[in-house]
Amino acid sequence: MPKAPPIAVHDFRKTFHVGLSRKVSEAAKKIDFEVNLGEIFGFLGPNGAGKTTTIKALLGLVRPSGGEIHIWGESPQGSAWKKRVGYMPEHPTFYDYLTGLEMVTWFGRLSGMSKSDATARAEQLLDRVGLAHAMKRRLRGYSKGMLQRAGLAQSLVADPDLLILDEPMTGLDPIGRKEIRELLLELRNEGKTIFYSTHILPDVEMTADRVSIINKGVTIRTGRLSEILDETTRGVVVVVDGLSEDNAKQLSTDFPTLAAFEGAHRIDLSSHDEATAFLAKATAAGATLRRFEPHRDDLETIFVRSLEKKNEGGTAA
């Protein structure tokens, strides 16, 4: 029997009743996706799309009104999966009279570690998220970005197999975002599965293996990020160095648009397959790759277009 995926969400629906009039509010109408083992999965949508509601249902904090949710093959209302999951909320809130070291150590103790092991683990993680200099400072003196880093450290304290992060880049400056992106990639390379929600799309392009886009409580599309981006490819520019004049002339027989370019050779091709074929022949002729650049839409453009098509009642691209 195949192993259950870390996260499986099928036809998830969640309805709330708001105010004295008990007005119905549909936070999730039809959300479907699965997260594969060992990948970074980006959960994308505008504010109010249903991302946080879905995450709360995954963690057993709210009960679905319909559909199925499983985490490591279990209902979120179970308990065995909890030892394998680390969680960071969108707005981490901790006892602000604690220092960063005391807070992360406390979470380590809650997970069953001895005091010495929890302290050592806390020191290691606070250093890893860039808070070594502030670990003995009280949390009330932390900036928003520092609290995000501390929240990430506490989510890692029990060495979980799965990380669930709600807007982990919020409040971070560009350097902080770069450091957290690099940390997420390191964690994936260590075998961890990472699920995170965000609306900061450039970060997703640099980290995610697969993504799911939702809007107004409905899944628009889910797939490999590379494939979604490649769908919009309109051509590829390839620039190579080290191609002799004779070899360039020979390659021009099959690729007539090959031209000299700033001491190298450049060609514009209509597809990724053509570009790959050219590059294979060029490298066989002694060339080295300088540039391989698809002309395609970025994720932000695709994201906005997907939302617009959904709002118009069409099928998202």
mmCIF file of C-alpha atoms in Angstrom:
data_model
loop_
_atom_site.group_PDB
_atom_site.id
_atom_site.type_symbol
_atom_site.label_atom_id
_atom_site.label_comp_id
_atom_site.label_asym_id
_atom_site.label_seq_id
_atom_site.Cartn_x
_atom_site.Cartn_y
_atom_site.Cartn_z
ATOM 1 C CA MET A 1 0.000 0.000 0.000
ATOM 2 C CA PRO A 2 1.441 3.415 -0.951
ATOM 3 C CA LYS A 3 2.273 5.767 1.881
ATOM 4 C CA ALA A 4 -0.189 8.568 2.567
ATOM 5 C CA PRO A 5 0.969 12.028 1.442
ATOM 6 C CA PRO A 6 1.919 14.501 4.171
ATOM 7 C CA ILE A 7 -1.172 16.597 3.349
ATOM 8 C CA ALA A 8 -4.318 15.691 1.413
ATOM 9 C CA VAL A 9 -7.252 18.091 1.062
ATOM 10 C CA HIS A 10 -10.278 17.090 -1.012
ATOM 11 C CA ASP A 11 -13.412 19.190 -1.540
ATOM 12 C CA PHE A 12 -12.762 21.082 1.706
ATOM 13 C CA ARG A 13 -15.572 23.421 2.701
ATOM 14 C CA LYS A 14 -15.959 25.644 5.729
ATOM 15 C CA THR A 15 -18.966 27.770 6.624
ATOM 16 C CA PHE A 16 -19.133 30.229 9.516
ATOM 17 C CA HIS A 17 -22.166 31.968 10.986
ATOM 18 C CA VAL A 18 -21.392 35.591 11.697
ATOM 19 C CA GLY A 19 -23.019 38.032 14.104
ATOM 20 C CA LEU A 20 -26.334 37.978 15.894
ATOM 21 C CA SER A 21 -28.162 37.383 12.638
ATOM 22 C CA ARG A 22 -26.087 34.227 12.070
ATOM 23 C CA LYS A 23 -25.322 35.335 8.526
ATOM 24 C CA VAL A 24 -23.620 32.561 6.546
ATOM 25 C CA SER A 25 -20.020 33.206 5.449
ATOM 26 C CA GLU A 26 -18.272 30.665 3.212
ATOM 27 C CA ALA A 27 -14.555 30.795 3.985
ATOM 28 C CA ALA A 28 -13.853 27.696 1.874
ATOM 29 C CA LYS A 29 -16.132 26.371 -0.872
ATOM 30 C CA LYS A 30 -14.118 23.736 -2.745
ATOM 31 C CA ILE A 31 -10.414 23.410 -1.995
ATOM 32 C CA ASP A 32 -8.438 20.452 -3.369
ATOM 33 C CA PHE A 33 -4.701 19.702 -3.326
ATOM 34 C CA GLU A 34 -2.121 17.221 -2.103
ATOM 35 C CA VAL A 35 1.413 17.864 -0.869
ATOM 36 C CA ASN A 36 4.074 15.339 -1.837
ATOM 37 C CA LEU A 37 6.812 14.051 0.417
ATOM 38 C CA GLY A 38 10.003 16.118 0.429
ATOM 39 C CA GLU A 39 8.769 19.114 -1.562
ATOM 40 C CA ILE A 40 8.220 22.811 -0.956
ATOM 41 C CA PHE A 41 4.568 23.566 -1.687
ATOM 42 C CA GLY A 42 3.354 27.130 -2.121
ATOM 43 C CA PHE A 43 -0.258 27.830 -1.141
ATOM 44 C CA LEU A 44 -1.186 31.029 -2.965
ATOM 45 C CA GLY A 45 -4.114 33.383 -2.897
ATOM 46 C CA PRO A 46 -5.082 37.004 -2.210
ATOM 47 C CA ASN A 47 -6.066 38.101 1.275
ATOM 48 C CA GLY A 48 -9.384 36.519 2.215
ATOM 49 C CA ALA A 49 -9.021 33.637 -0.242
ATOM 50 C CA GLY A 50 -9.247 30.975 2.488
ATOM 51 C CA LYS A 51 -5.579 30.173 3.071
ATOM 52 C CA THR A 52 -5.534 30.608 6.851
ATOM 53 C CA THR A 53 -8.906 28.845 7.255
ATOM 54 C CA THR A 54 -7.506 25.847 5.374
ATOM 55 C CA ILE A 55 -4.386 25.806 7.532
ATOM 56 C CA LYS A 56 -6.470 25.960 10.726
ATOM 57 C CA ALA A 57 -8.497 22.995 9.470
ATOM 58 C CA LEU A 58 -5.292 21.088 8.715
ATOM 59 C CA LEU A 59 -4.170 21.620 12.301
ATOM 60 C CA GLY A 60 -7.518 20.614 13.783
ATOM 61 C CA LEU A 61 -8.244 24.126 15.033
ATOM 62 C CA VAL A 62 -11.496 24.316 13.055
ATOM 63 C CA ARG A 63 -13.677 21.452 11.839
ATOM 64 C CA PRO A 64 -14.558 21.195 8.138
ATOM 65 C CA SER A 65 -18.173 21.755 7.132
ATOM 66 C CA GLY A 66 -17.586 19.263 4.326
ATOM 67 C CA GLY A 67 -14.953 17.359 2.396
ATOM 68 C CA GLU A 68 -11.922 15.457 3.670
ATOM 69 C CA ILE A 69 -8.618 16.553 5.183
ATOM 70 C CA HIS A 70 -5.796 14.202 6.123
ATOM 71 C CA ILE A 71 -2.365 14.894 7.516
ATOM 72 C CA TRP A 72 0.027 11.951 7.275
ATOM 73 C CA GLY A 73 -3.067 9.885 6.478
ATOM 74 C CA GLU A 74 -4.881 10.837 9.688
ATOM 75 C CA SER A 75 -7.783 13.087 10.527
ATOM 76 C CA PRO A 76 -6.609 16.401 11.971
ATOM 77 C CA GLN A 77 -8.694 15.536 15.034
ATOM 78 C CA GLY A 78 -6.230 12.715 15.826
ATOM 79 C CA SER A 79 -2.986 13.212 17.713
ATOM 80 C CA ALA A 80 -0.208 10.930 16.411
ATOM 81 C CA TRP A 81 0.624 13.283 13.514
ATOM 82 C CA LYS A 82 1.347 16.187 15.867
ATOM 83 C CA LYS A 83 4.817 14.904 16.741
ATOM 84 C CA ARG A 84 5.776 15.126 13.068
ATOM 85 C CA VAL A 85 4.557 18.662 12.363
ATOM 86 C CA GLY A 86 5.977 22.102 13.101
ATOM 87 C CA TYR A 87 3.710 25.141 12.747
ATOM 88 C CA MET A 88 4.216 28.882 12.564
ATOM 89 C CA PRO A 89 1.117 31.140 12.478
ATOM 90 C CA GLU A 90 0.876 34.282 10.376
ATOM 91 C CA HIS A 91 1.158 36.506 13.445
ATOM 92 C CA PRO A 92 3.247 34.677 16.082
ATOM 93 C CA THR A 93 2.237 35.745 19.581
ATOM 94 C CA PHE A 94 4.400 34.708 22.517
ATOM 95 C CA TYR A 95 4.784 35.706 26.171
ATOM 96 C CA ASP A 96 6.745 38.873 25.597
ATOM 97 C CA TYR A 97 8.499 38.801 28.978
ATOM 98 C CA LEU A 98 10.453 35.738 27.831
ATOM 99 C CA THR A 99 13.708 36.009 25.947
ATOM 100 C CA GLY A 100 13.982 34.380 22.536
ATOM 101 C CA LEU A 101 16.097 31.639 24.076
ATOM 102 C CA GLU A 102 13.608 31.022 26.885
ATOM 103 C CA MET A 103 10.686 30.877 24.461
ATOM 104 C CA VAL A 104 12.233 28.349 22.058
ATOM 105 C CA THR A 105 13.579 26.312 24.989
ATOM 106 C CA TRP A 106 10.067 26.229 26.459
ATOM 107 C CA PHE A 107 8.674 24.783 23.224
ATOM 108 C CA GLY A 108 11.458 22.217 23.275
ATOM 109 C CA ARG A 109 10.453 21.203 26.793
ATOM 110 C CA LEU A 110 6.817 20.946 25.700
ATOM 111 C CA SER A 111 7.910 18.514 22.977
ATOM 112 C CA GLY A 112 9.514 16.248 25.586
ATOM 113 C CA MET A 113 13.173 17.320 25.579
ATOM 114 C CA SER A 114 15.304 17.588 28.693
ATOM 115 C CA LYS A 115 16.155 21.124 29.757
ATOM 116 C CA SER A 116 19.762 20.853 28.594
ATOM 117 C CA ASP A 117 18.792 19.377 25.209
ATOM 118 C CA ALA A 118 16.040 21.957 24.710
ATOM 119 C CA THR A 119 18.413 24.830 25.512
ATOM 120 C CA ALA A 120 21.081 23.510 23.164
ATOM 121 C CA ARG A 121 18.518 23.030 20.402
ATOM 122 C CA ALA A 122 17.118 26.539 20.947
ATOM 123 C CA GLU A 123 20.574 28.106 20.718
ATOM 124 C CA GLN A 124 21.285 26.216 17.505
ATOM 125 C CA LEU A 125 18.012 27.217 15.858
ATOM 126 C CA LEU A 126 18.116 30.867 16.896
ATOM 127 C CA ASP A 127 21.570 31.061 15.375
ATOM 128 C CA ARG A 128 20.286 29.377 12.223
ATOM 129 C CA VAL A 129 17.462 31.912 11.747
ATOM 130 C CA GLY A 130 19.773 34.871 12.365
ATOM 131 C CA LEU A 131 18.891 35.684 15.991
ATOM 132 C CA ALA A 132 22.078 34.628 17.768
ATOM 133 C CA HIS A 133 22.736 38.254 18.691
ATOM 134 C CA ALA A 134 19.265 38.695 20.229
ATOM 135 C CA MET A 135 18.523 35.334 21.856
ATOM 136 C CA LYS A 136 18.813 36.771 25.373
ATOM 137 C CA ARG A 137 16.730 39.839 24.578
ATOM 138 C CA ARG A 138 13.084 39.889 25.733
ATOM 139 C CA LEU A 139 10.555 39.316 22.982
ATOM 140 C CA ARG A 140 8.837 42.629 23.706
ATOM 141 C CA GLY A 141 11.932 44.250 22.216
ATOM 142 C CA TYR A 142 11.790 42.215 18.986
ATOM 143 C CA SER A 143 10.728 43.775 15.691
ATOM 144 C CA LYS A 144 8.043 42.150 13.514
ATOM 145 C CA GLY A 145 10.720 40.498 11.399
ATOM 146 C CA MET A 146 12.558 39.201 14.459
ATOM 147 C CA LEU A 147 9.336 37.680 15.810
ATOM 148 C CA GLN A 148 8.855 35.928 12.450
ATOM 149 C CA ARG A 149 12.355 34.447 12.754
ATOM 150 C CA ALA A 150 11.705 33.385 16.354
ATOM 151 C CA GLY A 151 8.442 31.787 15.255
ATOM 152 C CA LEU A 152 10.272 29.811 12.594
ATOM 153 C CA ALA A 153 12.830 28.658 15.159
ATOM 154 C CA GLN A 154 10.107 27.346 17.497
ATOM 155 C CA SER A 155 8.427 25.505 14.603
ATOM 156 C CA LEU A 156 11.676 23.584 14.054
ATOM 157 C CA VAL A 157 12.474 22.780 17.667
ATOM 158 C CA ALA A 158 11.128 19.207 17.629
ATOM 159 C CA ASP A 159 12.824 18.438 14.283
ATOM 160 C CA PRO A 160 9.487 17.853 12.466
ATOM 161 C CA ASP A 161 9.094 16.021 9.163
ATOM 162 C CA LEU A 162 6.509 18.547 7.953
ATOM 163 C CA LEU A 163 6.509 22.319 8.364
ATOM 164 C CA ILE A 164 3.269 24.287 7.996
ATOM 165 C CA LEU A 165 4.018 27.996 7.752
ATOM 166 C CA ASP A 166 1.390 30.715 7.390
ATOM 167 C CA GLU A 167 2.874 33.764 5.623
ATOM 168 C CA PRO A 168 6.458 33.147 6.853
ATOM 169 C CA MET A 169 7.943 36.092 4.896
ATOM 170 C CA THR A 170 5.619 38.730 6.372
ATOM 171 C CA GLY A 171 7.494 41.572 8.040
ATOM 172 C CA LEU A 172 10.932 40.561 6.765
ATOM 173 C CA ASP A 173 13.208 42.961 4.910
ATOM 174 C CA PRO A 174 14.776 41.832 1.587
ATOM 175 C CA ILE A 175 17.846 40.400 3.323
ATOM 176 C CA GLY A 176 15.680 38.542 5.832
ATOM 177 C CA ARG A 177 13.511 37.113 3.068
ATOM 178 C CA LYS A 178 16.591 35.912 1.216
ATOM 179 C CA GLU A 179 17.919 34.210 4.358
ATOM 180 C CA ILE A 180 14.592 32.489 5.066
ATOM 181 C CA ARG A 181 14.305 31.352 1.433
ATOM 182 C CA GLU A 182 17.758 29.815 1.687
ATOM 183 C CA LEU A 183 16.808 28.131 4.966
ATOM 184 C CA LEU A 184 13.666 26.628 3.421
ATOM 185 C CA LEU A 185 15.734 25.200 0.564
ATOM 186 C CA GLU A 186 18.246 23.769 3.054
ATOM 187 C CA LEU A 187 15.434 22.148 5.028
ATOM 188 C CA ARG A 188 13.990 20.584 1.882
ATOM 189 C CA ASN A 189 17.441 19.224 1.009
ATOM 190 C CA GLU A 190 17.530 17.679 4.487
ATOM 191 C CA GLY A 191 14.359 15.755 3.603
ATOM 192 C CA LYS A 192 11.682 17.914 5.190
ATOM 193 C CA THR A 193 8.350 18.674 3.545
ATOM 194 C CA ILE A 194 7.379 22.350 3.632
ATOM 195 C CA PHE A 195 3.908 23.789 3.078
ATOM 196 C CA TYR A 196 3.625 27.551 3.233
ATOM 197 C CA SER A 197 1.035 30.139 2.345
ATOM 198 C CA THR A 198 1.998 33.515 0.961
ATOM 199 C CA HIS A 199 1.110 36.306 -1.419
ATOM 200 C CA ILE A 200 4.780 37.314 -1.916
ATOM 201 C CA LEU A 201 5.076 35.625 -5.305
ATOM 202 C CA PRO A 202 8.758 36.258 -6.171
ATOM 203 C CA ASP A 203 9.708 34.208 -3.096
ATOM 204 C CA VAL A 204 7.552 31.342 -4.363
ATOM 205 C CA GLU A 205 9.289 31.366 -7.764
ATOM 206 C CA MET A 206 12.629 30.929 -6.010
ATOM 207 C CA THR A 207 11.621 28.155 -3.612
ATOM 208 C CA ALA A 208 8.499 26.154 -4.489
ATOM 209 C CA ASP A 209 8.399 22.839 -6.343
ATOM 210 C CA ARG A 210 4.607 22.887 -6.717
ATOM 211 C CA VAL A 211 1.892 25.441 -6.024
ATOM 212 C CA SER A 212 -1.854 25.679 -5.569
ATOM 213 C CA ILE A 213 -3.698 28.905 -6.377
ATOM 214 C CA ILE A 214 -6.981 29.606 -4.596
ATOM 215 C CA ASN A 215 -9.420 32.498 -4.725
ATOM 216 C CA LYS A 216 -12.687 33.134 -2.871
ATOM 217 C CA GLY A 217 -12.471 29.734 -1.220
ATOM 218 C CA VAL A 218 -12.035 27.754 -4.451
ATOM 219 C CA THR A 219 -8.960 26.044 -5.912
ATOM 220 C CA ILE A 220 -8.172 27.500 -9.336
ATOM 221 C CA ARG A 221 -5.252 25.265 -10.235
ATOM 222 C CA THR A 222 -2.508 23.095 -8.738
ATOM 223 C CA GLY A 223 0.661 21.891 -10.412
ATOM 224 C CA ARG A 224 4.422 21.931 -10.744
ATOM 225 C CA LEU A 225 5.649 25.512 -10.759
ATOM 226 C CA SER A 226 8.071 24.879 -13.621
ATOM 227 C CA GLU A 227 5.277 23.504 -15.816
ATOM 228 C CA ILE A 228 2.943 26.403 -15.020
ATOM 229 C CA LEU A 229 5.661 28.900 -15.951
ATOM 230 C CA ASP A 230 6.694 26.981 -19.074
ATOM 231 C CA GLU A 231 3.128 27.156 -20.423
ATOM 232 C CA THR A 232 3.689 30.857 -21.111
ATOM 233 C CA THR A 233 7.100 30.477 -22.789
ATOM 234 C CA ARG A 234 7.228 32.507 -26.027
ATOM 235 C CA GLY A 235 10.820 31.739 -26.975
ATOM 236 C CA VAL A 236 14.266 31.154 -25.499
ATOM 237 C CA VAL A 237 17.481 33.158 -25.832
ATOM 238 C CA VAL A 238 20.690 31.109 -25.720
ATOM 239 C CA VAL A 239 24.168 32.660 -25.572
ATOM 240 C CA VAL A 240 27.300 30.478 -25.722
ATOM 241 C CA ASP A 241 31.033 31.172 -25.403
ATOM 242 C CA GLY A 242 33.967 29.415 -27.012
ATOM 243 C CA LEU A 243 32.414 28.509 -30.347
ATOM 244 C CA SER A 244 34.965 28.636 -33.162
ATOM 245 C CA GLU A 245 34.141 30.321 -36.456
ATOM 246 C CA ASP A 246 34.113 26.992 -38.300
ATOM 247 C CA ASN A 247 31.874 25.328 -35.730
ATOM 248 C CA ALA A 248 29.554 28.326 -35.719
ATOM 249 C CA LYS A 249 29.247 28.129 -39.516
ATOM 250 C CA GLN A 250 28.482 24.412 -39.294
ATOM 251 C CA LEU A 251 25.821 24.958 -36.603
ATOM 252 C CA SER A 252 24.268 27.701 -38.743
ATOM 253 C CA THR A 253 23.224 25.031 -41.245
ATOM 254 C CA ASP A 254 20.648 23.730 -38.747
ATOM 255 C CA PHE A 255 20.227 27.003 -36.828
ATOM 256 C CA PRO A 256 20.416 29.834 -39.389
ATOM 257 C CA THR A 257 19.641 32.627 -36.897
ATOM 258 C CA LEU A 258 22.855 31.977 -34.923
ATOM 259 C CA ALA A 259 24.855 35.210 -34.791
ATOM 260 C CA ALA A 260 27.991 36.661 -33.221
ATOM 261 C CA PHE A 261 27.187 38.565 -30.030
ATOM 262 C CA GLU A 262 29.590 40.490 -27.738
ATOM 263 C CA GLY A 263 32.471 38.095 -28.341
ATOM 264 C CA ALA A 264 30.151 35.090 -28.104
ATOM 265 C CA HIS A 265 27.264 33.643 -30.129
ATOM 266 C CA ARG A 266 23.538 34.174 -29.577
ATOM 267 C CA ILE A 267 20.398 32.575 -30.952
ATOM 268 C CA ASP A 268 16.674 33.175 -30.397
ATOM 269 C CA LEU A 269 14.597 29.999 -30.612
ATOM 270 C CA SER A 270 10.860 29.459 -30.464
ATOM 271 C CA SER A 271 10.689 26.636 -27.920
ATOM 272 C CA HIS A 272 12.476 25.093 -24.975
ATOM 273 C CA ASP A 273 13.008 21.872 -26.944
ATOM 274 C CA GLU A 274 14.692 23.724 -29.807
ATOM 275 C CA ALA A 275 16.909 25.590 -27.362
ATOM 276 C CA THR A 276 17.911 22.355 -25.652
ATOM 277 C CA ALA A 277 18.717 20.732 -29.001
ATOM 278 C CA PHE A 278 20.879 23.680 -30.016
ATOM 279 C CA LEU A 279 22.697 23.717 -26.701
ATOM 280 C CA ALA A 280 23.483 20.002 -26.954
ATOM 281 C CA LYS A 281 25.082 20.485 -30.377
ATOM 282 C CA ALA A 282 26.908 23.651 -29.335
ATOM 283 C CA THR A 283 28.449 22.072 -26.230
ATOM 284 C CA ALA A 284 29.469 19.031 -28.308
ATOM 285 C CA ALA A 285 31.299 21.515 -30.531
ATOM 286 C CA GLY A 286 33.198 22.910 -27.533
ATOM 287 C CA ALA A 287 30.969 25.802 -26.492
ATOM 288 C CA THR A 288 30.061 26.716 -22.923
ATOM 289 C CA LEU A 289 26.735 28.163 -21.826
ATOM 290 C CA ARG A 290 26.642 31.823 -20.861
ATOM 291 C CA ARG A 291 22.890 32.449 -20.866
ATOM 292 C CA PHE A 292 19.702 30.409 -21.241
ATOM 293 C CA GLU A 293 16.721 32.683 -20.764
ATOM 294 C CA PRO A 294 13.125 31.748 -21.578
ATOM 295 C CA HIS A 295 10.802 34.614 -22.522
ATOM 296 C CA ARG A 296 7.818 33.812 -20.334
ATOM 297 C CA ASP A 297 5.440 35.374 -17.847
ATOM 298 C CA ASP A 298 6.449 35.524 -14.216
ATOM 299 C CA LEU A 299 4.310 33.922 -11.519
ATOM 300 C CA GLU A 300 2.726 37.233 -10.543
ATOM 301 C CA THR A 301 1.389 37.737 -14.077
ATOM 302 C CA ILE A 302 0.063 34.173 -14.229
ATOM 303 C CA PHE A 303 -1.470 34.536 -10.769
ATOM 304 C CA VAL A 304 -3.315 37.752 -11.621
ATOM 305 C CA ARG A 305 -4.520 36.374 -14.949
ATOM 306 C CA SER A 306 -5.791 33.205 -13.232
ATOM 307 C CA LEU A 307 -7.809 35.280 -10.752
ATOM 308 C CA GLU A 308 -9.227 37.465 -13.529
ATOM 309 C CA LYS A 309 -10.317 34.472 -15.611
ATOM 310 C CA LYS A 310 -11.923 32.866 -12.577
ATOM 311 C CA ASN A 311 -13.782 36.056 -11.760
ATOM 312 C CA GLU A 312 -15.004 36.211 -15.373
ATOM 313 C CA GLY A 313 -16.325 32.683 -15.072
ATOM 314 C CA GLY A 314 -13.750 31.172 -17.427
ATOM 315 C CA THR A 315 -11.252 28.364 -16.988
ATOM 316 C CA ALA A 316 -7.931 29.463 -15.526
ATOM 317 C CA ALA A 317 -4.869 29.010 -17.693
#
